[in-house]
Coordinates of C-alpha atoms and ligand atoms in Angstrom, one line a residue:
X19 CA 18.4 7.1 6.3
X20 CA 16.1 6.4 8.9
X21 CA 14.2 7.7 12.3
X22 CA 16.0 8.1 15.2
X23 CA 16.6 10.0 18.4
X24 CA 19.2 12.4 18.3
X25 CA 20.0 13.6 21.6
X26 CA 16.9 12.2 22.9
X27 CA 14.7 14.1 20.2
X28 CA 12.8 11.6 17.5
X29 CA 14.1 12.7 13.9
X30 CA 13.9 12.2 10.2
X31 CA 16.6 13.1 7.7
X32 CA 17.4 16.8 9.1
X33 CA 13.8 17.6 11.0
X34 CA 12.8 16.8 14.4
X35 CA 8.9 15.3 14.6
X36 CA 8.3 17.5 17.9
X37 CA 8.8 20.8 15.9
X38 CA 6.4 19.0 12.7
X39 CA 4.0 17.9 15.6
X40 CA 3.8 21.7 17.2
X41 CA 3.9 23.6 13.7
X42 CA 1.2 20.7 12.1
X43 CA -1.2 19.8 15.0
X44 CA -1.9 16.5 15.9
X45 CA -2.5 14.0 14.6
X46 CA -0.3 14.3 12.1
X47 CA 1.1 11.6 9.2
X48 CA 4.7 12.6 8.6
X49 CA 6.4 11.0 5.4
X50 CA 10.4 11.3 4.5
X51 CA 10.8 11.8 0.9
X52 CA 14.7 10.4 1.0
X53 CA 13.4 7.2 2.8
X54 CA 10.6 7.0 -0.2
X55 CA 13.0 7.4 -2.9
X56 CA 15.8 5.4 -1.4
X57 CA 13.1 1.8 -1.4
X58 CA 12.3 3.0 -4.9
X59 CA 16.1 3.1 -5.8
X60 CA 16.8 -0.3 -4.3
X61 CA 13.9 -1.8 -7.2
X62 CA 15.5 -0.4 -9.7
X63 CA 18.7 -1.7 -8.6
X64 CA 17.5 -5.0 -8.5
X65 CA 16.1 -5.2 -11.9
X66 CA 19.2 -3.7 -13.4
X67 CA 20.2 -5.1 -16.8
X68 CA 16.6 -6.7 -16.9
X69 CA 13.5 -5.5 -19.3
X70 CA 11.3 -4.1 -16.1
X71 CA 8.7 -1.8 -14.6
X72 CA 8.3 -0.8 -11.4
X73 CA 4.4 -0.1 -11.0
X74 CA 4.0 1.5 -7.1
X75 CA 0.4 0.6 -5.8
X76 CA -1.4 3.7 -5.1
X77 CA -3.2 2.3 -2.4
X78 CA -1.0 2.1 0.1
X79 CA -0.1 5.5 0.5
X80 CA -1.9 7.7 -2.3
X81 CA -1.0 11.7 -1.0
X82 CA -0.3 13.5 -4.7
X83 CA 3.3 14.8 -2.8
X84 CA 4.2 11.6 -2.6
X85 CA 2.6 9.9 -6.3
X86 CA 4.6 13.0 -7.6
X87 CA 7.9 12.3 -6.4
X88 CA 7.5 8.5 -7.7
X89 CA 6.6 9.6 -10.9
X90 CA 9.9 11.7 -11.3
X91 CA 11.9 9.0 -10.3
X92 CA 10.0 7.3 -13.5
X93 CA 7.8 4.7 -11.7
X94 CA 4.7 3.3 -13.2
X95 CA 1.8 2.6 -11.1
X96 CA -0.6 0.0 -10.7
X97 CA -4.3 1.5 -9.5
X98 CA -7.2 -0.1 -8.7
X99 CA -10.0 2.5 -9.5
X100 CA -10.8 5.6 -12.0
X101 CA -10.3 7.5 -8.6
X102 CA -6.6 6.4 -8.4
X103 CA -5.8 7.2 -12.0
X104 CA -7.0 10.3 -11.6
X105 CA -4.5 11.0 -8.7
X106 CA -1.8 9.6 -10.7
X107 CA -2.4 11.9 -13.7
X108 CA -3.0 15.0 -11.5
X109 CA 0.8 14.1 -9.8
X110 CA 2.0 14.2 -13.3
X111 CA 2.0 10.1 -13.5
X112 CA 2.6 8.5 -17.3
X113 CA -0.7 6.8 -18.1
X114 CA 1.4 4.7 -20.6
X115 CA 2.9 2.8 -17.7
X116 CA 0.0 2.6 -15.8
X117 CA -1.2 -1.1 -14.9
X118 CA -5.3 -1.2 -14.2
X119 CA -5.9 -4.0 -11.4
X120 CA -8.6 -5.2 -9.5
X121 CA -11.1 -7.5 -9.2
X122 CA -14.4 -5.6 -9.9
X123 CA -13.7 -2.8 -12.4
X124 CA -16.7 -0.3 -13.5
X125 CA -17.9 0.4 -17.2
X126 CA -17.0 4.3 -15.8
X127 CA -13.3 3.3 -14.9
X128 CA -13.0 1.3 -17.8
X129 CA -14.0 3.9 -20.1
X130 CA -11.5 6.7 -18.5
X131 CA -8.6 4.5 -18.5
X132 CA -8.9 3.9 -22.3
X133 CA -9.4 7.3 -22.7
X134 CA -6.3 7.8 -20.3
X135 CA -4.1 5.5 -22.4
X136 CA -3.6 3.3 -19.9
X137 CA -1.4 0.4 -20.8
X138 CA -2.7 -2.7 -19.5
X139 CA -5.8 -4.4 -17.8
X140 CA -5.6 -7.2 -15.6
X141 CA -8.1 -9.2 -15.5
X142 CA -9.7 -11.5 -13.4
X143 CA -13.1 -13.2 -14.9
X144 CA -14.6 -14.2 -18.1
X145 CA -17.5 -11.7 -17.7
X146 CA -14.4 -9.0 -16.8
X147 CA -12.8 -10.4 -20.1
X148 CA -16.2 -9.7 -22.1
X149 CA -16.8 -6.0 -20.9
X150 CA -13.6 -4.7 -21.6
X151 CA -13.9 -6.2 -25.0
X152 CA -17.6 -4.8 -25.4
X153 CA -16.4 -1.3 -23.9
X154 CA -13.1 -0.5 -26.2
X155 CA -14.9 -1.4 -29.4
X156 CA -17.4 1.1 -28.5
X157 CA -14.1 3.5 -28.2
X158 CA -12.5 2.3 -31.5
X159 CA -9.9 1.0 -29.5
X160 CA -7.6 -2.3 -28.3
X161 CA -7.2 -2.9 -24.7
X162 CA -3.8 -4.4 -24.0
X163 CA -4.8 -7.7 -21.5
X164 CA -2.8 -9.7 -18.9
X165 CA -5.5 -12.2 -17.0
X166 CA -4.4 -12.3 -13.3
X167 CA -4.1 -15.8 -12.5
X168 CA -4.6 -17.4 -8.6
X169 CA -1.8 -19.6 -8.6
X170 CA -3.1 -21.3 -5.7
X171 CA 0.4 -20.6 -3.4
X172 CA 0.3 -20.1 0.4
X173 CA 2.0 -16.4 1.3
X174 CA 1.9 -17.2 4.6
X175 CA 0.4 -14.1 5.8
X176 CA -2.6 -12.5 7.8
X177 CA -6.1 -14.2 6.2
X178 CA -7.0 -10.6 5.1
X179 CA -4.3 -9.7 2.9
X180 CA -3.6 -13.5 1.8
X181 CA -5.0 -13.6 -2.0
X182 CA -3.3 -16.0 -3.8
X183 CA -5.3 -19.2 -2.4
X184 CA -8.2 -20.8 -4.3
X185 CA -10.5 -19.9 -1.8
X186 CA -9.7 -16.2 -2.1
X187 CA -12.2 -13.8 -4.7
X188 CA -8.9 -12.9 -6.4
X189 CA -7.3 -14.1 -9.9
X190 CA -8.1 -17.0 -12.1
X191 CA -8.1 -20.5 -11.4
X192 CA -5.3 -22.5 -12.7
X193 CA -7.7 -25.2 -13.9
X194 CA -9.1 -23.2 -16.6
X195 CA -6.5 -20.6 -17.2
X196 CA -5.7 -22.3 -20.2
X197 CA -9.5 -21.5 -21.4
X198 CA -10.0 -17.7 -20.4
X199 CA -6.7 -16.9 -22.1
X200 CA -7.9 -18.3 -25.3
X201 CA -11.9 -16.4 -24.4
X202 CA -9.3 -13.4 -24.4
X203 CA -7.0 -14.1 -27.2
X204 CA -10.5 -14.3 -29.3
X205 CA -11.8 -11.1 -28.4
X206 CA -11.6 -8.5 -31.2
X207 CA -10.6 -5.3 -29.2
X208 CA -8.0 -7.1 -26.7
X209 CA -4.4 -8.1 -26.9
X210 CA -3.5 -10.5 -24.8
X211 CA 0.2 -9.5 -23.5
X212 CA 1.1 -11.2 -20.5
X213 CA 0.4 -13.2 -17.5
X214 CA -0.1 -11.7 -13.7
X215 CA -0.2 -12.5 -10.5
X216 CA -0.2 -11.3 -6.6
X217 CA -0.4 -13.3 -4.1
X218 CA -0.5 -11.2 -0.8
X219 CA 0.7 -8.8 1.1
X220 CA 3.4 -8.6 4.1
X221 CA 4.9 -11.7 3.0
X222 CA 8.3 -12.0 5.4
X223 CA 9.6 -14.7 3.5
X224 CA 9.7 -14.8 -0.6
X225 CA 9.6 -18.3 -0.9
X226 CA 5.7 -18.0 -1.4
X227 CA 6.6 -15.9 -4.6
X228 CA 9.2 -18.0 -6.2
X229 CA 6.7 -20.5 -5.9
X230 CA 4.4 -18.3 -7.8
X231 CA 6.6 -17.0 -10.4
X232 CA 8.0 -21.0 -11.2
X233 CA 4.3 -21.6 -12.1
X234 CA 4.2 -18.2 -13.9
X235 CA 6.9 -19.3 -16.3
X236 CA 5.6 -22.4 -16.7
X237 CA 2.2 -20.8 -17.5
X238 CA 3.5 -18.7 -19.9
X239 CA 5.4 -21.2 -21.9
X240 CA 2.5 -23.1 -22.8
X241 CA 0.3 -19.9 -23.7
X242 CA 3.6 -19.2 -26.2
X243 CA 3.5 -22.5 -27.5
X244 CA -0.5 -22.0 -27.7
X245 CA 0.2 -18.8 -30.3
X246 CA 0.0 -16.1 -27.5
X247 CA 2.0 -13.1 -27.9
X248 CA 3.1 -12.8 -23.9
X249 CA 5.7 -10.6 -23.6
X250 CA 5.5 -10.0 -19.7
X251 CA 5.0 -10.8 -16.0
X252 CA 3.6 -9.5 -13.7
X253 CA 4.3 -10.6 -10.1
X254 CA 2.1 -8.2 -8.2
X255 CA 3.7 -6.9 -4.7
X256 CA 3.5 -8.2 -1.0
X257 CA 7.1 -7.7 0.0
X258 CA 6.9 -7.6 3.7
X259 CA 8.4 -4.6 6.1
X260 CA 10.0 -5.1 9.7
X261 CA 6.8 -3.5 11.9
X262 CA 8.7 -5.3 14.6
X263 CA 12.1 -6.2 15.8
X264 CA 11.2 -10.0 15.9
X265 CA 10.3 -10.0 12.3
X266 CA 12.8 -10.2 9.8
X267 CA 12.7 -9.8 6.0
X268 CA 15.1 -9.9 3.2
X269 CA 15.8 -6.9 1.8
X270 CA 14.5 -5.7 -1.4
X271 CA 17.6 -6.4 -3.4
X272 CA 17.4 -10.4 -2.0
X273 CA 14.1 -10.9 -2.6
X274 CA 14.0 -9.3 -6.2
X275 CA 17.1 -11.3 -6.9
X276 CA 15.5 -13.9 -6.3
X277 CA 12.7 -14.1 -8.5
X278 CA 14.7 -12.4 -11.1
X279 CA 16.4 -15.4 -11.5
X280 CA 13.5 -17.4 -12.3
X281 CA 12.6 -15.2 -15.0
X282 CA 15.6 -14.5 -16.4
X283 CA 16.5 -16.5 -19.4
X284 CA 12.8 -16.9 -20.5
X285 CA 13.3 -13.2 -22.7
X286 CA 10.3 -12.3 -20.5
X287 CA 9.9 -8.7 -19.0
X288 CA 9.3 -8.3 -15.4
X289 CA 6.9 -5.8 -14.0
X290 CA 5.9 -5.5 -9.6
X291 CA 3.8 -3.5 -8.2
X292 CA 5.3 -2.7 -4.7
X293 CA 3.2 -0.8 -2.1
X294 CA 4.4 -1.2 1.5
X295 CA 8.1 -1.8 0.9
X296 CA 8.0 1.6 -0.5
X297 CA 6.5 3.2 1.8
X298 CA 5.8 2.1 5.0
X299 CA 8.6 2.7 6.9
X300 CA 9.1 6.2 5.5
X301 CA 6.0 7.1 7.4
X302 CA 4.9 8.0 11.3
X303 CA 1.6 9.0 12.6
X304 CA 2.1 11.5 15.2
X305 CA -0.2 11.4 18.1
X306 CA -0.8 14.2 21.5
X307 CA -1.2 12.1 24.7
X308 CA -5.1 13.4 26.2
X309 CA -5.5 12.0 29.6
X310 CA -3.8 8.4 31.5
X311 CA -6.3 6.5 33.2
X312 CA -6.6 3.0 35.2
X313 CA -9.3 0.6 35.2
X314 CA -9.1 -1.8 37.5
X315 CA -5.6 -1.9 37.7
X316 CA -4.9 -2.0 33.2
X317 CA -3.1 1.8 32.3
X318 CA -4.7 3.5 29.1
X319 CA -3.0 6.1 27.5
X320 CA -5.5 8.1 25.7
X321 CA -4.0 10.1 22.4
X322 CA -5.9 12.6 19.7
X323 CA -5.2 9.7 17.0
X324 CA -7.5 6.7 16.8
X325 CA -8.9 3.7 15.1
X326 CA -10.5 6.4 11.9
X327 CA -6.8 7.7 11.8
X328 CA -4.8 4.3 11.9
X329 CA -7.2 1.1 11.1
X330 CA -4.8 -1.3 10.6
X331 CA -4.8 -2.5 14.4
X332 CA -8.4 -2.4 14.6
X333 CA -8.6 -4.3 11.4
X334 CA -5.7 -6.9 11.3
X335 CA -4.5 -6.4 15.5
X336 CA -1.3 -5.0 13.1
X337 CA 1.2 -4.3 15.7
X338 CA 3.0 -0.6 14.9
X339 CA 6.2 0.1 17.7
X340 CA 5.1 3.1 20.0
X341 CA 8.1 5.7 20.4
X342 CA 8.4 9.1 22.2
X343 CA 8.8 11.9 20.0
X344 CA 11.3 13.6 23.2
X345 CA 12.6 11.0 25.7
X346 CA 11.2 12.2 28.5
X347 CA 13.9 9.9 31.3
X348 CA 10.6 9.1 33.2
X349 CA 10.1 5.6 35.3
X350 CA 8.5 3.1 32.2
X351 CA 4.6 1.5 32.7
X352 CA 3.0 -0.8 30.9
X353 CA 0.2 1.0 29.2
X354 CA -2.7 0.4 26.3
X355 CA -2.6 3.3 23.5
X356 CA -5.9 3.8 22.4
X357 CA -8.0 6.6 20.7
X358 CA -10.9 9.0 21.4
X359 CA -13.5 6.4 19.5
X360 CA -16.5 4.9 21.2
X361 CA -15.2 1.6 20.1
X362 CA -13.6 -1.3 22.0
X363 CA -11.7 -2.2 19.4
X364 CA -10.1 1.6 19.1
X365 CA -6.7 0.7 20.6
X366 CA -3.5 1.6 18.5
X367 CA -1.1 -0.8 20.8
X368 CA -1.6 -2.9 23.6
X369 CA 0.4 -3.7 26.2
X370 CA 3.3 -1.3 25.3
X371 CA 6.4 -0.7 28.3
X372 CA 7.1 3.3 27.9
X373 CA 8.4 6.0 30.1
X374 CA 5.2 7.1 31.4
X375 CA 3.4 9.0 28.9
X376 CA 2.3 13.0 30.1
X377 CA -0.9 14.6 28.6
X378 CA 0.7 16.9 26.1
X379 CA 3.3 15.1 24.6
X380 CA 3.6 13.8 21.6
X381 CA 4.5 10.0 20.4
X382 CA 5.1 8.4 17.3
X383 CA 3.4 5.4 16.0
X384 CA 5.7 3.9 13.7
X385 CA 5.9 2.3 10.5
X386 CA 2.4 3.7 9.1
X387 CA 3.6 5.6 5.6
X388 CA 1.3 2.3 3.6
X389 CA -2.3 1.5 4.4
X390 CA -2.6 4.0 7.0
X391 CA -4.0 7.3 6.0
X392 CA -5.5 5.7 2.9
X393 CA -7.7 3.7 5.1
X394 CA -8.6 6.8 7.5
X395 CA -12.6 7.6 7.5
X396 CA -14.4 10.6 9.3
X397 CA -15.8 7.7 11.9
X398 CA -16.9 9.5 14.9
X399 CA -17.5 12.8 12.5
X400 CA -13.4 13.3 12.9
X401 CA -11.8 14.9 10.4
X402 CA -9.1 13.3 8.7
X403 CA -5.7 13.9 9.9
X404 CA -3.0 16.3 8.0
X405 CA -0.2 15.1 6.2
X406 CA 3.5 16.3 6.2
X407 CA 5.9 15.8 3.4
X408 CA 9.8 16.0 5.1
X409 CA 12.8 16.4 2.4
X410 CA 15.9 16.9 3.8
X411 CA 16.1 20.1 6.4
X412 CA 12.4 21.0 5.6
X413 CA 9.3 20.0 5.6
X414 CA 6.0 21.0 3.7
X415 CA 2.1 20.0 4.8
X416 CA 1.0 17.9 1.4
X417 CA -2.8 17.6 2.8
X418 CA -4.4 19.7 5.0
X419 CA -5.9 18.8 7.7
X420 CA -9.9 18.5 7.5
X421 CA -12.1 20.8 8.7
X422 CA -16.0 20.3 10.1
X423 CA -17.0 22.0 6.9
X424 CA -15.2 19.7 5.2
X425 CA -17.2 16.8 7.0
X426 CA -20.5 17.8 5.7
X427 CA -19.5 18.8 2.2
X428 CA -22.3 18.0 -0.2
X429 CA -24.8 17.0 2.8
X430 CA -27.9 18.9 2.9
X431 CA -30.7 19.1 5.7
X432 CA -33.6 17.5 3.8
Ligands
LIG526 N1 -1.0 -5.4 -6.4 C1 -2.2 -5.8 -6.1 C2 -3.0 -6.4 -7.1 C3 -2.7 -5.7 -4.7 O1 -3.9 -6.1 -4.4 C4 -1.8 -5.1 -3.7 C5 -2.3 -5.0 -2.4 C6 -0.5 -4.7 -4.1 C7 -0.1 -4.8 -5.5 C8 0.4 -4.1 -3.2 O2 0.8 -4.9 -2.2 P1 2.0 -4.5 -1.1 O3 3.3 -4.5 -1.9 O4 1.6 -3.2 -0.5 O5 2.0 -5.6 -0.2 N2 -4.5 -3.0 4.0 C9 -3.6 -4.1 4.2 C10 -2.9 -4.4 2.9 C11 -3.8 -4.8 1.8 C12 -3.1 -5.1 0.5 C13 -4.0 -5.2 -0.6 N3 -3.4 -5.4 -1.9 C14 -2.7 -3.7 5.3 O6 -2.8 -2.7 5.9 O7 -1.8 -4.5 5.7

């Protein structure tokens, strides 16, 4: 399952973008529910045989259609706020396999996840370590603790996404790992239960991670022999996606079979939270083509998406392959795709070779079901952009597209 032109016409399993992009609007994310399902089928393949849990990270692509159709192919999911829990439980998530990350948790989130049932914390500080304790003794209650430790591992990756160095904000140090686990172990209202980890995202080659995971078993060992109950690890996500055809990656199945084999043997169970191999090439933002225009001999094609739509350019210079929603058999340019935004830095691709683009029609920026919608803003007062849900021969709109009222809900002229 995949995109491709069929007779010249972009598709997805049985729909054809042009009819999504004339029935939706533009600009439009467009998300295939087989392709979803399929990445989620190849984890579970992997781990076969092995105690595992497969925790998706909301924050790459957090629409409720497609939380919903995770949770019913049993994921857990790993969140990073109250405001993600509460997308999981409204998608019908199970709170008892949900993993709470993040570096800078509030008393507020705390408190709901308890309340939630949430079944594990990770943690990243001693003063982290001391509020969770304070807060679930207030609730009568045990929080269930894995510290996220910076193994100090290069993924090789972009510098923002890269967060398993020691000069990252993220994780624990090594050197006194040792010492916050036994802080933890001493707190009344924890249980300490396992030992995790992530060391960055878009990582093309998992060598980075077996690294990780040797240290992680190592770790683990001597917190066992130290009288620690730690009955799991968890090796975060990162596994990188092909955005283009230079790149390559090992698929899901290699990579997981890879660091399964570290583990296995140690009677540990395994959990990952995978975002972007999930979902990012299940999605497309679809974008109208405005005007063409030369300066001083460079071609921009200017389209209804932009920088608030899809930051990831803007943000990383993240390169996402430009297609054309209906070949169009007309002589190729070289052209710069960029957006409506007073912004230099609003350009979705630069210096792509296309049939020359028309105003009207419609192209596909590919590769953008992770990290792109979730990072959308109203910059520019533009509303965000709708989202489309395809399954097979149909296709449903799973967020609407916003409105100006929308834009100014709960402002208030003074
Ligand atoms: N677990 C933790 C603790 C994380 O911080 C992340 C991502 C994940 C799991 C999921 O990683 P994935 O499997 O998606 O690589 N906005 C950036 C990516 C930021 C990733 C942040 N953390 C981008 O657009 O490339």
């Amino acid at each position: 399952m995949n995109y491709e032109h069929r007779g010249g016409r972009l598709c997805v399993e049985e729909v054809e973008l042009a009819e999504v992009a004339e029935a939706c609007g533009t600009p439009v994310y467009v998300y295939s529910a087989g392709m979803i399902r399929e990445r989620y089928r190849e984890y579970a393949a992997a781990f076969a045989g092995m105690p595992h849990r497969i925790c998706y990270a909301v924050k790459a692509n957090s629409n409720l259609a497609v939380l919903a159709l995770l949770a019913k192919e049993g994921a857990g999911f790993d969140i990073v706020s109250g405001g993600e829990l509460f997308r999981v439980l409204r998608a019908g998530g199970d709170a008892a396999k949900v993993v709470f990350s993040g570096v800078g948790k509030s008393v507020g989130d705390i408190r709901y996840a308890i309340e939630a049932g949430v079944d594990n914390f990770n943690c990243e500080s001693f003063a982290e370590i001391e509020v969770l304790d304070r807060v679930a003794g207030e609730m009568g209650a045990t929080a269930q603790v894995a510290l996220r430790v910076n193994p100090d591992v290069n993924p090789v990756t972009h510098e923002y996404i890269s967060t398993g160095m020691r000069e990252n904000k993220f994780g624990v140090d090594m050197s006194i790992v040792e010492k916050a686990y036994a802080h933890a172990a001493a707190c009344r209202n924890l249980r300490v239960t396992g030992v995790s980890c992530h060391i960055g995202s878009q990582m093309l080659d998992p060598a980075p991670m077996v690294e990780a995971v040797e240290r992680l078993v190592a770790l683990a060992a001597r917190l066992q022999a130290m009288g620690m109950p730690i009955a799991h690890l968890d090796l975060g996500g990162g596994l990188g996606v092909k955005y283009q055809r230079s790149e390559e990656t090992p698929s899901i199945g290699a990579a997981i079979g890879a660091l399964r084999r570290v583990v296995e043997g140690t009677g540990l169970a395994v959990m990952v939270e995978p975002g972007r191999s999930i979902v990012a090439e299940a999605g497309v933002l679809l974008a109208r083509v405005l005007y063409r225009k030369n300066n001083g001999g460079k071609e921009f094609t200017i389209v209804d998406a932009a920088m608030n739509d899809l930051l990831r350019p803007a943000l990383y210079k993240a390169f996402h392959e430009v297609k054309p929603v209906v070949a169009s058999g007309a002589a190729e340019i070289e052209t710069d795709i960029v957006g409506p935004v007073c912004e230099s830095g609003d350009w979705l691709a630069k210096g792509r070779v296309l049939p020359a683009p028309t105003s009207g029609e419609v192209i596909a920026l590919m590769t953008a079901g992770a990290y792109g919608f979730g990072m959308a803003s109203n910059y520019n007062s533009r509303g965000r952009a709708a989202e489309v849900l395809v399954d097979g021969a149909s296709y449903r709109v799973v967020r609407e597209r916003e409105t100006w009222d929308d834009l100014v809900r709960g402002e208030s002229v003074a």
